XYZ file of N, CA and C in Angstrom:
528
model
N 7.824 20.646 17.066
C 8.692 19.576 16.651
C 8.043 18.240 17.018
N 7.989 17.479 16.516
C 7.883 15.870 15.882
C 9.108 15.106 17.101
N 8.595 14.323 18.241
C 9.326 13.457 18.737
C 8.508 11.650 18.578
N 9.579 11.039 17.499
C 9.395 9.791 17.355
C 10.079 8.658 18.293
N 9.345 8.063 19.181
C 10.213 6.717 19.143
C 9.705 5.325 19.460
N 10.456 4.813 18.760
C 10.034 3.251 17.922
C 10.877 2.387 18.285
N 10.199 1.053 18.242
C 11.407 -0.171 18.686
C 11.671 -0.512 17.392
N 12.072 -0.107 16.235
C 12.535 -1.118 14.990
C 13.641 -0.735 14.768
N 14.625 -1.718 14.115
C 15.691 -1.515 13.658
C 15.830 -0.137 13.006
N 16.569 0.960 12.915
C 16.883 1.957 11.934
C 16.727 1.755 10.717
N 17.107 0.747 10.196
C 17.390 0.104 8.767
C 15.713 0.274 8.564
N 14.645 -0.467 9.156
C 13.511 -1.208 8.926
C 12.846 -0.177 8.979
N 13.147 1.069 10.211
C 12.422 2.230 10.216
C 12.633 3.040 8.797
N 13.889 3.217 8.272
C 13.599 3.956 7.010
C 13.260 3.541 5.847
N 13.420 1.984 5.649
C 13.117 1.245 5.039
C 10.987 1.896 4.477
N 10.216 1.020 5.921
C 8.934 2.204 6.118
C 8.248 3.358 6.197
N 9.226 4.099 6.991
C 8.727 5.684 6.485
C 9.878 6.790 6.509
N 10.357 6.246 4.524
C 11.884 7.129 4.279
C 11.205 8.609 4.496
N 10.298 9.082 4.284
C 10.106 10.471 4.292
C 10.228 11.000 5.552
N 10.033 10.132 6.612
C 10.105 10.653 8.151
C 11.309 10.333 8.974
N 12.293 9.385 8.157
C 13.676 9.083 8.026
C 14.347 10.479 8.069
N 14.249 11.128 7.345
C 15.073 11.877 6.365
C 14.547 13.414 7.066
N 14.077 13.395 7.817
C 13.161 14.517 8.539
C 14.347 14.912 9.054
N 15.318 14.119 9.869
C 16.647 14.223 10.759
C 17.743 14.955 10.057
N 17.368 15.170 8.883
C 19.037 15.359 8.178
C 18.997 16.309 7.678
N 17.782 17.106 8.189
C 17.832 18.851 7.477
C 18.645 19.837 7.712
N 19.457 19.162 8.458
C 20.848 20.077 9.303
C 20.354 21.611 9.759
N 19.214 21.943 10.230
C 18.436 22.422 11.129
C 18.768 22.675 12.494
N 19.087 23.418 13.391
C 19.420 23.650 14.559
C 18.384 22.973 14.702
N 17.379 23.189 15.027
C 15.973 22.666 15.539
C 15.285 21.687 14.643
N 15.594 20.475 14.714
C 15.109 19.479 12.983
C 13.138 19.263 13.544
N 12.714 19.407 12.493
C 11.384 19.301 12.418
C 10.858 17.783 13.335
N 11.763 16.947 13.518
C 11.439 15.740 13.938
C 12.957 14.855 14.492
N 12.775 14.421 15.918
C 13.825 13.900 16.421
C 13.136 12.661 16.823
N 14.489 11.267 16.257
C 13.520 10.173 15.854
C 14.414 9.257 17.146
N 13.977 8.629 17.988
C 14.699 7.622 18.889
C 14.386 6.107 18.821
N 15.453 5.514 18.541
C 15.638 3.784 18.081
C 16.573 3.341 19.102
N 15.811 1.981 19.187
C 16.869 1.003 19.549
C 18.608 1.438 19.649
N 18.921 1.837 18.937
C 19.873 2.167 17.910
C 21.068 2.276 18.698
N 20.172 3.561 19.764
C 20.874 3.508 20.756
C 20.640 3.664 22.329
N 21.385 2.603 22.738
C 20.529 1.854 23.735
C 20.327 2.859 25.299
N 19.371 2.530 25.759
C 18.638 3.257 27.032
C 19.135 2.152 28.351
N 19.611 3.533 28.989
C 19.879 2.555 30.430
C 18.587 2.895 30.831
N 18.266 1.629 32.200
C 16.818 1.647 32.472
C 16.866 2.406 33.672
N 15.865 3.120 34.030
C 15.240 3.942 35.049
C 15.817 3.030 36.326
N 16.765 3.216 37.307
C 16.487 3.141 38.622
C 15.854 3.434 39.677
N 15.180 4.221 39.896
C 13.933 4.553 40.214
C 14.683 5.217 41.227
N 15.578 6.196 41.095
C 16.271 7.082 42.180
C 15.296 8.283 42.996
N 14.683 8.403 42.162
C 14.161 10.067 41.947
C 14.730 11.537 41.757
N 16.613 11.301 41.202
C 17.004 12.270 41.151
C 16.507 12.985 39.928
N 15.668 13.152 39.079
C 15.427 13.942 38.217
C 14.383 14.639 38.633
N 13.936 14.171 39.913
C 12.606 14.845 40.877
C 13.521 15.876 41.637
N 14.925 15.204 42.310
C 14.740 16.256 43.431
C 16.129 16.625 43.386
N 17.381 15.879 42.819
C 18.814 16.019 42.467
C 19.242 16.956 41.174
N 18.642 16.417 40.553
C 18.823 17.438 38.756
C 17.303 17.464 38.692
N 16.509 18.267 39.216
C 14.749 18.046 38.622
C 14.755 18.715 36.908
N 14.416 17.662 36.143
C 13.848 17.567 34.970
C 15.009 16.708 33.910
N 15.902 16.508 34.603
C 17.096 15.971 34.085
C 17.604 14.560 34.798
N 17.722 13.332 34.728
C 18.092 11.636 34.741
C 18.986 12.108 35.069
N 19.736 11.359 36.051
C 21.361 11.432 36.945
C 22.312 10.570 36.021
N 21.396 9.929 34.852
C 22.168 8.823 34.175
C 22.424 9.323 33.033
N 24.213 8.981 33.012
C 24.430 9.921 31.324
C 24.614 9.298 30.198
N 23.569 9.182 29.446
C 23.707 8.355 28.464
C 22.642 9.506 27.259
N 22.505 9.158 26.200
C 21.404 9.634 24.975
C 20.440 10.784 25.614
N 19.628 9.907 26.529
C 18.232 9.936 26.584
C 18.354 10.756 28.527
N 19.253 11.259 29.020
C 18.986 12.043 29.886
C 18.401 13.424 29.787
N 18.362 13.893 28.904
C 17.156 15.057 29.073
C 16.115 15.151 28.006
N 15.838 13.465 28.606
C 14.241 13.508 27.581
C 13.043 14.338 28.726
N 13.038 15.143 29.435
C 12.177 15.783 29.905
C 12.319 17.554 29.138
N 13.629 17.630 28.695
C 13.874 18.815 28.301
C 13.298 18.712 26.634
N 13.528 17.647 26.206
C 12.734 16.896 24.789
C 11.422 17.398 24.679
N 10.698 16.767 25.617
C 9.259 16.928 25.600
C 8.828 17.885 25.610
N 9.650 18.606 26.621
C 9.041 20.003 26.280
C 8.831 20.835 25.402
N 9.754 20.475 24.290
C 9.984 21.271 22.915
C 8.991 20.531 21.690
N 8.529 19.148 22.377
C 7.628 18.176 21.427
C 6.060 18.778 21.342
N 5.880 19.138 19.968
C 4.727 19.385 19.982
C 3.515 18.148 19.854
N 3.941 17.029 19.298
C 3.379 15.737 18.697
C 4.543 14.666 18.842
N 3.563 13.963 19.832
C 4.567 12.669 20.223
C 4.427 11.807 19.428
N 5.157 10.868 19.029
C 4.346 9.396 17.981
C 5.062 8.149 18.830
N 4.853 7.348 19.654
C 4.890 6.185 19.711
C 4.170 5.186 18.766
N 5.744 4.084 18.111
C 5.222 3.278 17.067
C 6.178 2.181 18.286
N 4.976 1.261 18.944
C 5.700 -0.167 20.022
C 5.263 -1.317 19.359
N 5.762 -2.373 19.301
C 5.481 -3.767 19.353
C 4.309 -4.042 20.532
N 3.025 -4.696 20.590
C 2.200 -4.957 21.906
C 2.440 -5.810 22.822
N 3.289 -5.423 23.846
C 3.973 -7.042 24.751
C 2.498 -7.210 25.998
N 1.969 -7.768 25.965
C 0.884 -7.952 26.568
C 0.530 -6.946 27.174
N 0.118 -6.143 26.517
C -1.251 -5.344 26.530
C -0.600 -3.610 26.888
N 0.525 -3.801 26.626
C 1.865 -2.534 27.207
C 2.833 -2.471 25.880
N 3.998 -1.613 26.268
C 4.859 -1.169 25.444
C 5.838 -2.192 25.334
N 6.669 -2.029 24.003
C 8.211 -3.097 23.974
C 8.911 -2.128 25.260
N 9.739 -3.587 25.449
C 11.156 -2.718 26.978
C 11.203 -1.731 26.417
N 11.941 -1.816 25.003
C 12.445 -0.375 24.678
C 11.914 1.003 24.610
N 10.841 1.095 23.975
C 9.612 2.063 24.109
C 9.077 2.064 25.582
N 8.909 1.429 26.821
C 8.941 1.701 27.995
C 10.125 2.176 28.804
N 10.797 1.637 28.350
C 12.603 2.228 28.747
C 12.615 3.752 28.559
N 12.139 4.043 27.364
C 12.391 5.575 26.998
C 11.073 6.292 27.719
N 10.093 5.851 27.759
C 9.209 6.393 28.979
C 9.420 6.673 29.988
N 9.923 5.153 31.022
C 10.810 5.476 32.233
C 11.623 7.100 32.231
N 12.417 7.121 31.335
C 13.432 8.222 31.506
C 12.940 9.445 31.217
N 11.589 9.230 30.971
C 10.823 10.876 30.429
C 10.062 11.697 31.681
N 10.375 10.036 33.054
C 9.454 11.184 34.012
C 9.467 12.125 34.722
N 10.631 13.098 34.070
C 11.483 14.458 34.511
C 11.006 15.221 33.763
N 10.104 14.821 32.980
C 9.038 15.888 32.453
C 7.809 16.033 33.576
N 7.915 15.398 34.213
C 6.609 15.885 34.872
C 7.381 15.862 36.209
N 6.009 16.317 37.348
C 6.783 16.526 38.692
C 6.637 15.476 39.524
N 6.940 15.138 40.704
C 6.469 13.946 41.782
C 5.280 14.120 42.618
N 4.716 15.765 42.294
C 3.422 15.950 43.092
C 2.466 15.258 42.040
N 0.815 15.174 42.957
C -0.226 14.752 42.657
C -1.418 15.503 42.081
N -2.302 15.341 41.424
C -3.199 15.847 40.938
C -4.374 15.098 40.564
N -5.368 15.056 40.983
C -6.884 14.723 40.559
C -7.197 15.246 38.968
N -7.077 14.169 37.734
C -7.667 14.573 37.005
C -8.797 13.159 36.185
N -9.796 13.739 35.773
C -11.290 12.915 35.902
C -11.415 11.781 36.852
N -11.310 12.223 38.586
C -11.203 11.240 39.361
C -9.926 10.124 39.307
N -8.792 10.663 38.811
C -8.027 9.708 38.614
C -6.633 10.614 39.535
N -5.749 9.838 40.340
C -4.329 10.743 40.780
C -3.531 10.546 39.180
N -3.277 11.760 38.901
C -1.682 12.061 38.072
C -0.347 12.871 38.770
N 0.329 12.900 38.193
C 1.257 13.682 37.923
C 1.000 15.145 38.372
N 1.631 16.019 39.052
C 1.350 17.576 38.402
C 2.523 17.810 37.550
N 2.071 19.204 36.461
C 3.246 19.240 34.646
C 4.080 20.152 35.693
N 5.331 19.662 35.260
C 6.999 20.579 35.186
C 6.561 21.929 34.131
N 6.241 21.749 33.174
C 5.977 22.312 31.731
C 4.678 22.676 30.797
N 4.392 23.424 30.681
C 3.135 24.209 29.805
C 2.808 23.374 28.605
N 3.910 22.834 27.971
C 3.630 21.957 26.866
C 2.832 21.393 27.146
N 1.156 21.308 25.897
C 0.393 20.030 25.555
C 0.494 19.663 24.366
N 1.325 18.480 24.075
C 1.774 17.962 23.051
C 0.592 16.744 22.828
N 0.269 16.561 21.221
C -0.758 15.129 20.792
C 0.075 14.276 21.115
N -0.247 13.274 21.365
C 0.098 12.049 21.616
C -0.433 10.884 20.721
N 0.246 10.274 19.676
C -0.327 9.210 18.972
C 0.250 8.195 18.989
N -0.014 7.029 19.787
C 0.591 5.362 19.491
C 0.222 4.322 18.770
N 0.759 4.089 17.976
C 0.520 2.662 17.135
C 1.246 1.374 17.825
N 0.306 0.711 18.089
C 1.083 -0.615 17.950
C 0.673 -1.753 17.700
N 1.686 -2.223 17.263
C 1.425 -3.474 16.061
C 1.863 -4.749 16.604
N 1.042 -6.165 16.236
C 1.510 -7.591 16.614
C 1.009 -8.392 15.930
N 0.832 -9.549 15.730
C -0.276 -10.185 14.262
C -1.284 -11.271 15.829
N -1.010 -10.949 16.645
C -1.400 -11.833 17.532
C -2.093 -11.082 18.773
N -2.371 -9.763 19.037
C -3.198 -9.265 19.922
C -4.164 -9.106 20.293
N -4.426 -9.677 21.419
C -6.087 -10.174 22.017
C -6.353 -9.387 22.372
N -7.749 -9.301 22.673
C -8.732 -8.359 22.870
C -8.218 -7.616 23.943
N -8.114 -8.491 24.934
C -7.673 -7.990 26.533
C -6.254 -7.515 26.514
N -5.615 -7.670 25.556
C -4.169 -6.690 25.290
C -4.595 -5.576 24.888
N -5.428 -5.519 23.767
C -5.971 -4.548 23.234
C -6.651 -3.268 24.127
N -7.290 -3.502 24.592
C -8.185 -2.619 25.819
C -7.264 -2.407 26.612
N -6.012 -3.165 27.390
C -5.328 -2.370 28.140
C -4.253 -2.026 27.285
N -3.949 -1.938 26.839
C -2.959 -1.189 26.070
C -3.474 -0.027 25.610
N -4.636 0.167 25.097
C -5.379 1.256 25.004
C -5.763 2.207 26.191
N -6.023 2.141 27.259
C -6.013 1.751 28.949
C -4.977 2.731 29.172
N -3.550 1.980 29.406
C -2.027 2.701 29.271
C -1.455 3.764 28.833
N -2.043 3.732 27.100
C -1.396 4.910 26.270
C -2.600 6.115 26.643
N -3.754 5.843 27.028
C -4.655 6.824 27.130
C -4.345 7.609 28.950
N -3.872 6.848 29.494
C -3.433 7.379 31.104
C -2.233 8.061 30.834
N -1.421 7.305 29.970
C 0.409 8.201 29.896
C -0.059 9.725 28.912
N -1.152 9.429 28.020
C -1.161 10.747 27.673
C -1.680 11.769 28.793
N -2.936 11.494 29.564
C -3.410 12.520 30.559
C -2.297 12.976 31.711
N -1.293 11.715 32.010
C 0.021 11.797 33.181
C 0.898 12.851 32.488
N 0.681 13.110 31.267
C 2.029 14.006 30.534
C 1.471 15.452 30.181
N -0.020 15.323 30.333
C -0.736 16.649 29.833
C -1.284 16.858 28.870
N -1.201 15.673 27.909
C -1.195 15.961 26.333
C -2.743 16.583 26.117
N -2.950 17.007 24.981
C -3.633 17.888 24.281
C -4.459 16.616 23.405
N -4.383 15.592 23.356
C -5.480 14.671 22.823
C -4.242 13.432 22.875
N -5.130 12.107 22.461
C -4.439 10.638 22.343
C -5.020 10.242 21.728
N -4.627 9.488 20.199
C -5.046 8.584 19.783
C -4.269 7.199 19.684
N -4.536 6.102 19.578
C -4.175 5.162 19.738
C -4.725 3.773 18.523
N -3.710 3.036 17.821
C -4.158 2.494 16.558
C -3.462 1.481 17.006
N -4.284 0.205 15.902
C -3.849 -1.463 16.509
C -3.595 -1.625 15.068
N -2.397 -2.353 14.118
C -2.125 -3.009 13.599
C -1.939 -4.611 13.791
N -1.707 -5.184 13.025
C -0.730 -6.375 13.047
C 0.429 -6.745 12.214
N 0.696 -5.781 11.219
C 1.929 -5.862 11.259
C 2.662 -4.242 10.987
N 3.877 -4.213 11.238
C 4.881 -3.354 11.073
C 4.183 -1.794 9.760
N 4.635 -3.347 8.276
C 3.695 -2.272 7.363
C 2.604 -1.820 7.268
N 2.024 -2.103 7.863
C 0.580 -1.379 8.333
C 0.542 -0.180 8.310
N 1.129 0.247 9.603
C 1.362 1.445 10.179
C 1.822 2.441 8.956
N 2.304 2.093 8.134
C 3.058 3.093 6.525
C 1.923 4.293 6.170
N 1.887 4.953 6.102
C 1.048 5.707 5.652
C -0.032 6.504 6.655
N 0.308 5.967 7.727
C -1.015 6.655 8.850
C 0.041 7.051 9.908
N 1.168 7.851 9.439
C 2.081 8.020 10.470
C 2.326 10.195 9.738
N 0.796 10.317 9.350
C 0.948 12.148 9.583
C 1.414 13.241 9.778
């Protein structure tokens, strides 16, 4: 399964890619693709650690997006589509990150000389982020690239790619 999520309006998202719109409405126990917007809104990570050690893999906070660790696990291909806020994700697309880190555990791990995460979960899901701005400098560019290439190795993923637009429609057609 296909986990999308994007900071654009709903409207603007299907507006751009109706075919991946419409992915949601196959009335599917299991829909080929579960798409997360703005739409509806993310309380932000308090940084409790109860999804480490109170509910482990599950946010103490009940809203949408509390068992986005149970999500991931079922995600075979992630797609982050963010706006570039200097050289990182929109709030919102970091918001929904925050709440995903009940996919992984609070222990440590050495991987290519770097500390991560150790995985909750067997899942290695691709990881692909686009993000788009008409105004991103170089040095946004490289760390933002930087970011999405560490959150994929912190999550386990199975490869990362990472694409720079500048605007929105760009992205139309290179979303696979």
């Amino acid at each position: 399964m296909k986990t999308i999520i994007h900071d654009f309006d709903p409207a603007v998202f299907e507006e751009l890619f109706p075919e991946t719109a419409q992915l949601t409405r196959l009335g599917t126990s299991e829909p080929p693709a579960v798409i997360l917007s703005p739409m509806y809104p993310a309380r932000p990570c308090i940084g409790c650690f109860g999804c480490w050690i109170k509910t482990p893999g599950s946010c103490v906070l009940p809203d949408s997006y509390q068992e986005m660790g149970k999500l991931l696990s079922r995600t075979s291909e992630l797609i982050l589509i963010s706006r570039c806020c200097y050289g990182g994700y929109s709030p919102y697309v970091k918001n929904v990150l925050d709440r995903s880190i009940g996919y992984i555990q609070p222990f440590f791990r050495i991987v290519h000389g770097e500390m991560h995460h150790v995985m909750r979960h067997d899942n290695r899901m691709a990881i692909t982020t686009h993000f788009y701005g008409n105004s991103i400098t170089k040095l946004e560019e490289e760390t933002a690239d930087r970011l999405a290439k560490a959150n994929a190795v912190n999550f386990g993923a199975s490869g990362c790619t990472v694409h720079f637009y500048q605007t929105p429609e760009q992205i139309r057609g290179n979303m696979a």
